[in-house]
Coordinates of C-alpha atoms in Angstrom, one line a residue:
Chain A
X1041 CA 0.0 0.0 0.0
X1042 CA 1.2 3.7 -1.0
X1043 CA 1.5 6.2 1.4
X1044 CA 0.1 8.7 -0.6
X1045 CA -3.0 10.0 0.7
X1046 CA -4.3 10.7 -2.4
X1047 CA -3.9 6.6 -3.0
X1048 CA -7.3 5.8 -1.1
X1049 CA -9.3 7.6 -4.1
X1050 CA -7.6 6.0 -7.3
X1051 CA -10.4 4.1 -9.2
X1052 CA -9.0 1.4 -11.0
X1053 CA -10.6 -1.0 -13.6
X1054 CA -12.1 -4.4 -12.2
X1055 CA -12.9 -6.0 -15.2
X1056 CA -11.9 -5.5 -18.8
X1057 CA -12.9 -2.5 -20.6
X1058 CA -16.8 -2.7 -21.0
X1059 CA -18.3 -0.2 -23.9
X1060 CA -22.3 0.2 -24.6
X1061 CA -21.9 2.8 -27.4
X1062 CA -20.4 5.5 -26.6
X1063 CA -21.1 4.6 -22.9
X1064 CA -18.0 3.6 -20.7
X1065 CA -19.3 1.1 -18.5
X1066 CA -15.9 -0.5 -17.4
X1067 CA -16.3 -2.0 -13.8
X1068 CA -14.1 -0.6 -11.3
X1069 CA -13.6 -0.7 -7.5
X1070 CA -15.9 2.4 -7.5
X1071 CA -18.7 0.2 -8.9
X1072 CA -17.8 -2.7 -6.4
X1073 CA -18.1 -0.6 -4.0
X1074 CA -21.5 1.0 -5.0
X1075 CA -22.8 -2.1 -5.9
X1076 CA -21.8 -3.5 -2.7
X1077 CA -23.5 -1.1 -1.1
X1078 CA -26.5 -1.1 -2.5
X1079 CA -26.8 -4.6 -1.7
X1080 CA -26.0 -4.6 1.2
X1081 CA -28.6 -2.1 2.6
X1082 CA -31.0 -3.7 0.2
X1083 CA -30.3 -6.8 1.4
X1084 CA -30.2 -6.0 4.3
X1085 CA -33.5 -4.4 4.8
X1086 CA -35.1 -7.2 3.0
X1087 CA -33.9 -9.5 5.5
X1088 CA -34.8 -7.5 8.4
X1089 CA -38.5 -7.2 7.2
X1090 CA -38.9 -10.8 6.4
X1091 CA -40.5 -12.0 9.4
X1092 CA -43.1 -8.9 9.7
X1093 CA -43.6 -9.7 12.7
X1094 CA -46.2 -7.7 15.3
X1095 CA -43.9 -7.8 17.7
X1096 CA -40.6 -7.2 16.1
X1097 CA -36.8 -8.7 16.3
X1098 CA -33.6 -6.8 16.5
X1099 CA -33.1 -6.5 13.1
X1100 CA -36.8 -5.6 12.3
X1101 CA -36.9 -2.8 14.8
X1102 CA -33.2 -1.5 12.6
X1103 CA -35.5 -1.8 9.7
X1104 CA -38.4 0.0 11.2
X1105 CA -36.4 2.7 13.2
X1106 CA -34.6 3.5 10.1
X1107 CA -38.6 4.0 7.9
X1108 CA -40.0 6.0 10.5
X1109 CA -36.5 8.0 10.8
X1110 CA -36.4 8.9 7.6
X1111 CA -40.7 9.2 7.2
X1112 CA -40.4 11.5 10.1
X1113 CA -37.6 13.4 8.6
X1114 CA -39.8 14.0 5.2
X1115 CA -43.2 15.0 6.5
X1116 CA -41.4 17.7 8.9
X1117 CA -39.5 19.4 5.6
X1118 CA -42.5 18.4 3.4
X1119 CA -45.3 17.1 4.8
X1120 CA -47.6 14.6 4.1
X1121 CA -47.8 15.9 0.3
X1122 CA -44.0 15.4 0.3
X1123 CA -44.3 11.9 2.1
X1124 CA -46.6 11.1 -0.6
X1125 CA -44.8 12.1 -3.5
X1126 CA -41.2 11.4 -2.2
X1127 CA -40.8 9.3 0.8
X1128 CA -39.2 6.7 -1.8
X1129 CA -36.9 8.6 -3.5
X1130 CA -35.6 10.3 -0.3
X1131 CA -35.3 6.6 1.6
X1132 CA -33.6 5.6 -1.7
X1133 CA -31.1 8.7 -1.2
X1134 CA -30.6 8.6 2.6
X1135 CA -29.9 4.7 2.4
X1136 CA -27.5 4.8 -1.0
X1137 CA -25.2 7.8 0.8
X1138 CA -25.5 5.7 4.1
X1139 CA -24.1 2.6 2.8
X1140 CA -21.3 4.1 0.7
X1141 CA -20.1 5.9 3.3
X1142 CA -20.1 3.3 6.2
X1143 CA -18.5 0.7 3.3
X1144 CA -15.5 3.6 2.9
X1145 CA -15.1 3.3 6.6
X1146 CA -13.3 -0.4 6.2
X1147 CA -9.7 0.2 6.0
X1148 CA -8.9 -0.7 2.6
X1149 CA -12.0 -0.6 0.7
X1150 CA -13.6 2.5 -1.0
X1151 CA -15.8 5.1 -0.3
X1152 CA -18.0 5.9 -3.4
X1153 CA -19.1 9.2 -1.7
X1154 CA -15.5 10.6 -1.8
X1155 CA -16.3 11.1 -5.3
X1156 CA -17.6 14.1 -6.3
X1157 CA -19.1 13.0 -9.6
X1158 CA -21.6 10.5 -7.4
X1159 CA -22.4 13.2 -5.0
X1160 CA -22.8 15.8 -7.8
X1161 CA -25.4 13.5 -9.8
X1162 CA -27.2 12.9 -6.9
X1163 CA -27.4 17.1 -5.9
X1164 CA -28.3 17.4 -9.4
X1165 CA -30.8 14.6 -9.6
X1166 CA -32.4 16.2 -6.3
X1167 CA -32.1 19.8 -8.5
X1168 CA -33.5 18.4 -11.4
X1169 CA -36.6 17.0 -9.4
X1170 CA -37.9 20.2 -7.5
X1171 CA -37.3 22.3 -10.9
X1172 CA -39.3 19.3 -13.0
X1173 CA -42.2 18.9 -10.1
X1174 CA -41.7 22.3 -9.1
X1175 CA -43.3 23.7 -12.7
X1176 CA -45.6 20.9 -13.2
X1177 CA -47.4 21.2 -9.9
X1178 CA -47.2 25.1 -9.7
X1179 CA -46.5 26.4 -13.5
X1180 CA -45.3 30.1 -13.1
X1181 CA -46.5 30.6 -9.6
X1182 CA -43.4 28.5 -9.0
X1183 CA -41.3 31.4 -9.2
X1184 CA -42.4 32.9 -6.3
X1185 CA -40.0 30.8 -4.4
X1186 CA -38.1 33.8 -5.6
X1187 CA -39.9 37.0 -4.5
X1188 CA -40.7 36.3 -0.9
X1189 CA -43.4 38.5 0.1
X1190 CA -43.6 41.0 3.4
X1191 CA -40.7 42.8 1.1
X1192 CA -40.6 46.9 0.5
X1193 CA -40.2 47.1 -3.6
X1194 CA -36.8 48.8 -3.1
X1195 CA -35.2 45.9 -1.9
X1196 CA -36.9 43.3 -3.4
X1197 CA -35.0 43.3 -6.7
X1198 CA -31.6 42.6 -4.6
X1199 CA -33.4 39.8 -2.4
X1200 CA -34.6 38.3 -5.6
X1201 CA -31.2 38.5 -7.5
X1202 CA -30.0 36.7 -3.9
X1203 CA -33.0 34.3 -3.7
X1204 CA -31.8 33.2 -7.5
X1205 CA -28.5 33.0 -6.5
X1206 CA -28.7 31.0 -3.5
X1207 CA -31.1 28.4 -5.7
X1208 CA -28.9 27.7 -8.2
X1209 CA -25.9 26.9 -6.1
X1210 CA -27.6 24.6 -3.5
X1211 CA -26.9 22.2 -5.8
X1212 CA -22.5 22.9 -5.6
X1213 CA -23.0 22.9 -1.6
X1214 CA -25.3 20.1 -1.4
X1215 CA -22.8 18.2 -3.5
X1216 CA -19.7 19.8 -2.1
X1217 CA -20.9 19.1 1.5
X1218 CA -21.2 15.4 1.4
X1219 CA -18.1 14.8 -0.9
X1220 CA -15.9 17.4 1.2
X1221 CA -16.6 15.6 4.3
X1222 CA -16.0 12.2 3.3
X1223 CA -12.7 12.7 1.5
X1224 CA -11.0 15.0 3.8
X1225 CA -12.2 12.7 6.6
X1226 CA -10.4 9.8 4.7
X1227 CA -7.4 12.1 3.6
X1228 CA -7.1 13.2 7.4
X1229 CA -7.2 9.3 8.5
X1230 CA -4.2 8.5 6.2
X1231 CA -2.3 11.1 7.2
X1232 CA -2.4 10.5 10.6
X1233 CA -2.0 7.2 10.9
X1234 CA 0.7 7.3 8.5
X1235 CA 2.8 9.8 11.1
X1236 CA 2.1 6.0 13.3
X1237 CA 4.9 3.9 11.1
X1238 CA 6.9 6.9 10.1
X1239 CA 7.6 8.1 13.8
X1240 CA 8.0 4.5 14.7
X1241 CA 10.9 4.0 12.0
X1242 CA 12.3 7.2 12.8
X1243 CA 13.9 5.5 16.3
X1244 CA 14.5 7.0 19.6
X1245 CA 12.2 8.8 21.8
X1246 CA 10.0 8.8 18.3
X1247 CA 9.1 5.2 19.0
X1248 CA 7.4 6.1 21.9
X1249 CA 6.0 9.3 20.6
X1250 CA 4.2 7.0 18.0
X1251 CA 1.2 6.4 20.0
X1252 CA 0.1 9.8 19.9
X1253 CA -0.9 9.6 16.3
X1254 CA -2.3 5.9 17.2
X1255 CA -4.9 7.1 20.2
X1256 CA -5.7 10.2 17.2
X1257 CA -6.0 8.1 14.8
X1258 CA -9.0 5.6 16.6
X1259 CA -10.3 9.1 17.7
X1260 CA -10.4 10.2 14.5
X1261 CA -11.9 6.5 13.2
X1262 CA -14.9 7.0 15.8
X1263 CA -15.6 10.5 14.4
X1264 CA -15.6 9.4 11.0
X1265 CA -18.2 6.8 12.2
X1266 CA -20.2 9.8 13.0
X1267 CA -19.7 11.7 9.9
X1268 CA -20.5 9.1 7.5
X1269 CA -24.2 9.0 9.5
X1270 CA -24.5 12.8 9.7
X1271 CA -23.1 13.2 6.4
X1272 CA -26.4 10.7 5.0
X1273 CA -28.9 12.3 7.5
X1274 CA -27.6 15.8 6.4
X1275 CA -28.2 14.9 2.8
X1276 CA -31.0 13.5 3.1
X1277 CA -32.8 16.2 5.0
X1278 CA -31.7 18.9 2.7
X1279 CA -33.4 16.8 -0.1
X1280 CA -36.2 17.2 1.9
X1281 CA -36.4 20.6 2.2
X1282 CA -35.3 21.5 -1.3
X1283 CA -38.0 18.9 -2.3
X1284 CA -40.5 20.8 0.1
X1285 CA -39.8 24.1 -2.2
X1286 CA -40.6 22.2 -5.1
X1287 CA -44.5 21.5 -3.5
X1288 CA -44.9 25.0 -1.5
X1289 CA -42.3 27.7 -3.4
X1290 CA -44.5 30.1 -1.4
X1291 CA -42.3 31.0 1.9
Chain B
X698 CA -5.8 16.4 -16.6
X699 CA -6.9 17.5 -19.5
X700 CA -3.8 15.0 -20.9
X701 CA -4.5 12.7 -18.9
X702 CA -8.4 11.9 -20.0
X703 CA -7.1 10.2 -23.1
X704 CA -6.2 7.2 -20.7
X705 CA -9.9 6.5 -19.0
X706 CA -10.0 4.6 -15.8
X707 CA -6.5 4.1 -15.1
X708 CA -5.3 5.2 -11.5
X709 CA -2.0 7.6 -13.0
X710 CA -4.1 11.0 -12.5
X711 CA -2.9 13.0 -9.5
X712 CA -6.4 13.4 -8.2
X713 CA -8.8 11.1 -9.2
X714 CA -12.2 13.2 -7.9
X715 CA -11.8 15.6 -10.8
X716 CA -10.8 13.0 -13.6
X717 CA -12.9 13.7 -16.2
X718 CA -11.6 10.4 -17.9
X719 CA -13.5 8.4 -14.6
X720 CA -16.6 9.7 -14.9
X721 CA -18.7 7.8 -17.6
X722 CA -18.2 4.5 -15.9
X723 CA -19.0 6.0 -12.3
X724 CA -22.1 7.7 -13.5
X725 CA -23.1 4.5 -15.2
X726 CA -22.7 2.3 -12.4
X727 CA -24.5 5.1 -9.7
X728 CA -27.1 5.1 -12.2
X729 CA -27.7 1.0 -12.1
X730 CA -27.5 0.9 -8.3
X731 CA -29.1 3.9 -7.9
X732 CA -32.4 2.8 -10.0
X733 CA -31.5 -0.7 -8.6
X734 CA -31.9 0.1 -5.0
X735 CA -34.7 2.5 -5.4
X736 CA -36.7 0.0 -7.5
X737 CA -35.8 -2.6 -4.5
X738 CA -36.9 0.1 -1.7
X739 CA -40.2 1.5 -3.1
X740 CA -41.8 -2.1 -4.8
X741 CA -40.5 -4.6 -2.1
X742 CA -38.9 -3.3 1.4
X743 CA -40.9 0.1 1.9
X744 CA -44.2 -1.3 1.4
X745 CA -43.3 -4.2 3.5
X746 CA -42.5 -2.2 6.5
X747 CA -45.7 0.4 5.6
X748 CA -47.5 -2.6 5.9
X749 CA -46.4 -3.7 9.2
X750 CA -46.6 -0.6 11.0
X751 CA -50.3 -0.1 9.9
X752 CA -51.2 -3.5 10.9
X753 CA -49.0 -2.8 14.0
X754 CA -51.2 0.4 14.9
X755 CA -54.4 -1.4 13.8
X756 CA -53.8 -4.2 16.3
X757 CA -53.0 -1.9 18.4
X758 CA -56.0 0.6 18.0
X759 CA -58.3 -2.8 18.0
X760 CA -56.9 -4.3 21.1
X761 CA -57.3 -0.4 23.3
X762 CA -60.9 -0.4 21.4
X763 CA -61.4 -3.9 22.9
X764 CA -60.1 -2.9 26.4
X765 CA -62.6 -0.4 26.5
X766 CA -65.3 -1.9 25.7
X767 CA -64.4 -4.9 27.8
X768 CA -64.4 -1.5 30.6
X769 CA -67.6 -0.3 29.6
X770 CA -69.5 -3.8 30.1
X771 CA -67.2 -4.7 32.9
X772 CA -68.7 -1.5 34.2
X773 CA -72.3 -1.9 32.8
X774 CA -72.1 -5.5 34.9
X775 CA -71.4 -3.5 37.9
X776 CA -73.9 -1.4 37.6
X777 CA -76.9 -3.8 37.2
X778 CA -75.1 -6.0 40.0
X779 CA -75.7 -3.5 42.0
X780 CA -78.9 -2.6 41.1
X781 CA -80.2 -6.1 41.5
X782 CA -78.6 -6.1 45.0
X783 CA -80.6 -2.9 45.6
X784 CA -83.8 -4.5 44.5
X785 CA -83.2 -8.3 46.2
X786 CA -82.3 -6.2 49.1
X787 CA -85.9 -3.3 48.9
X788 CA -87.5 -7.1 48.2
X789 CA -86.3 -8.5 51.1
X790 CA -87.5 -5.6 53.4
X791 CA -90.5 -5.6 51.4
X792 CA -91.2 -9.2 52.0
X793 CA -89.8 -9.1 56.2
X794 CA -92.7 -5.7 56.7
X795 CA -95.1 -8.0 55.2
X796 CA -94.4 -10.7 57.0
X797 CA -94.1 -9.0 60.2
X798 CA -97.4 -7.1 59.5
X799 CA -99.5 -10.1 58.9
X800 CA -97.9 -11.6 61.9
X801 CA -99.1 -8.5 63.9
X802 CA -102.1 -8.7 62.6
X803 CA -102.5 -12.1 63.4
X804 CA -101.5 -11.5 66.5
X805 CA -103.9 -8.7 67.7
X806 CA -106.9 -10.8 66.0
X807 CA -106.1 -13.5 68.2
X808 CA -105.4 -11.1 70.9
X809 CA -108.8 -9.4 70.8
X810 CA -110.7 -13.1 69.9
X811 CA -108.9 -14.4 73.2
X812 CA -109.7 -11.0 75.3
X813 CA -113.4 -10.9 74.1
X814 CA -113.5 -14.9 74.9
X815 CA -112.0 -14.4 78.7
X816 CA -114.9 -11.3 78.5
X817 CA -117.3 -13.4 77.3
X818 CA -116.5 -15.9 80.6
X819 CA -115.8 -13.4 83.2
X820 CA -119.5 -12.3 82.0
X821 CA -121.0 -16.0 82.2
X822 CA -119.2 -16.4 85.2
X823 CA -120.1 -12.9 87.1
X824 CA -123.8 -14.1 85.9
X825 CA -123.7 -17.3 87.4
X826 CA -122.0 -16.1 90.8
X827 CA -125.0 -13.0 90.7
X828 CA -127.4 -16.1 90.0
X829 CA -126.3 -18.0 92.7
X830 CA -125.7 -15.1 94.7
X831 CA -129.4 -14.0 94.4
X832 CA -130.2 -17.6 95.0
X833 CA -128.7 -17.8 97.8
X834 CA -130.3 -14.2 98.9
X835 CA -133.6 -15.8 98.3
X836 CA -132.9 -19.0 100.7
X837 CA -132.0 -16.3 103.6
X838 CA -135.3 -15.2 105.0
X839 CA -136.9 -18.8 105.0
X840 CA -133.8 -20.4 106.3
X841 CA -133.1 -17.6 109.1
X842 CA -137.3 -18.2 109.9
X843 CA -136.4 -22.0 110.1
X844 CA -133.2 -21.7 111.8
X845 CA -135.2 -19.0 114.7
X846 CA -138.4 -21.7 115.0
X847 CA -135.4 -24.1 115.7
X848 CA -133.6 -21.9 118.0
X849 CA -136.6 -21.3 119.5
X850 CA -138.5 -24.1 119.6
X851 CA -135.3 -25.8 121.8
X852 CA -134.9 -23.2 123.6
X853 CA -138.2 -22.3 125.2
X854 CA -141.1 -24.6 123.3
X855 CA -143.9 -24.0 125.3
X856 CA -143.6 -20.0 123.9
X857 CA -142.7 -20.6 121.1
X858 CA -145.3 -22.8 120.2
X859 CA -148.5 -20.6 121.0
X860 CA -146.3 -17.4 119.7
X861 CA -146.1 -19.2 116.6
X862 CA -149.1 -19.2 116.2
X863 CA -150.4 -16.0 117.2
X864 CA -147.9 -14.8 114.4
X865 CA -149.2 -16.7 111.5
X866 CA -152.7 -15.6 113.1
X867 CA -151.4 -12.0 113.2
X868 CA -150.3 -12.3 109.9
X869 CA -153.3 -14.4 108.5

């Protein structure tokens, strides 16, 4: 293994080169990975469900905690309209960036949301969804989500030039936020606990200093735990309310 | 970078995140696991667990909605126990004056029968007694004139005699 933290984030080519068209479909360890993940929450959920019991198991009450966390989490940014219309998609969202990024947490493997191609598509798929719903359920009044009202006319042009501005980047932060904290969390991991074999092998007094950069390092490993679930929850909730625009753009 | 996207999916770039050259087979893989997992989630698992939480909260509902009622005529049973105590009890007092009157009554009927039978005997009685009583009276005067002939005849007989005689003559 390199010591380059940059290493970690290589994507390299599983199979041979696959082509549909123009389409480069060649399966690397970013795919594994995805793949992976999606089957094992899938999985996973299917497994937990099985029984449907009244009363339910361990893994049933993961299952259910993990519905009505995410059930709750829609119908506060977008109420029951929103749970109707987009309880799936969000579920799909919150479990898909859940599962990549506890998979990247295994020393060794990948995270898929330390790309910022996945995390992009999905900003933009989120995007794409409030602007698509957003005009067929309102039409025009849809740009109200632009003029808030309660505002004197002399300021209201700068508040709308704002308002537009702020819209169209949510997409770059929502995408930047997710992807920013999952690779700098892994970059910061390598770096630390590669200062763990190079103070070791630099002798003397060193040696000992080495488990500084150990105890920081499993600090560090149980943060990243928490990051990879607030990460998810974080994205999943700002779907939610960028979702909720697309079904009230009245403030 | 720009260079370096003429070699697609090959781990030489400096910084793989903005490789250009990776992003066709990333996109189509998200894309198949993406539609994959949401296809799994909304057809198979969400429903699923939907369905089990309603029928949880239905069983649930029914079972408190049972309780209740099982309260209500738990309650309802109380209430008409204790009314039929109420009644057996008002029925047994009912039934213990009644008793208790007829026995009264009873009792003072015989009481009067009995007084007006010892009346009707002290009467017979205080009758008989006046009877013999007068009788008695009535046997006085003759027996007192026998018992003084008597006296007197043993005593002094030769006065008595013509006395006698002058009285019945006197009183002829």
């Amino acid at each position: 293994m390199s010591n380059d933290p940059i290493h970690q984030f290589h994507i390299n080519p599983i199979s041979p080169p696959i082509h549909f068209g123009a389409i480069d479909a060649t399966f690397t360890n970013a795919s594994l990975f995805m793949v992976a993940g999606v089957a094992v929450a899938s999985g996973f959920m299917a497994w937990a469900m099985r029984p449907q019991a009244l009363v339910p198991g361990r893994a049933q009450s993961v299952a259910e905690i993990t519905y009505g966390f995410v059930h709750g989490m829609v119908r506060d940014a977008a109420g029951d309209e929103g749970v109707k219309r987009f309880f799936p998609f969000v579920f799909t969202v919150f479990m898909f960036v859940f599962a990549a990024n506890m998979i990247g947490m295994f020393p060794y493997w990948f995270a898929p949301t330390g790309q910022i191609i996945i995390t992009a598509s999905m900003a933009l798929m989120v995007f794409a969804t409030v602007l698509i719903v957003g005009f067929a359920k309102n039409g025009f009044k849809f740009l109200k989500l632009f003029v808030p009202s309660g505002v004197p006319w002399y300021i209201l042009w700068f508040v709308v030039i704002i308002e537009i501005i702020s819209f169209f980047s949510r997409p770059l932060s929502h995408a930047i936020r997710l992807w920013a904290n999952v690779f700098a969390g892994h970059l910061l991991l390598k770096v630390i606990a590669s200062f763990v074999p190079m103070m070791a092998a630099a002798g003397g007094m060193l040696v000992l200093g080495s488990v500084i950069p150990l105890f920081m390092t499993v600090a560090i490993y149980a943060l990243e735990f928490l990051v990879a679930f607030l990460q998810a929850y974080v994205f999943a909730m700002l779907t939610c309310i960028y979702l909720n625009d697309a079904l009230h753009p009245g403030h | 970078m720009q260079a370096e996207a003429a070699h697609p999916a090959e781990a030489t770039t400096a910084f793989p995140p903005f490789d250009a050259s990776l992003f066709p087979s990333q996109l189509f893989w998200f894309a198949l696991s993406f539609i994959a997992l949401y296809v799994i989630m909304s057809r198979f698992v969400l429903p699923k667990v939907g369905a089990t939480l309603a029928r949880r909260a239905g069983t649930i509902d029914g079972d408190l909605d049972q309780a209740a009622q099982k309260s209500a005529e738990a309650e309802n049973a109380r209430a008409s126990m204790e009314k039929a105590v109420a009644k057996a009890r008002a029925d047994a007092r009912a039934m213990i004056d009644a008793a208790r009157a007829e026995v009264q009554a009873k009792l003072n009927a015989e009481q009067e029968a009995a007084d007006a039978r010892i009346a009707e005997r002290i009467r017979a009685a205080e009758a008989r007694v006046e009877t013999a009583k007068q009788k008695a009276l009535a046997e006085v005067p003759a027996l007192a004139d026998g018992l003084a002939r008597d006296i007197a005849d043993r005593i002094a007989p030769a006065v008595a005699a013509p006395a006698r005689q002058r009285v019945a003559a006197g009183e002829a």
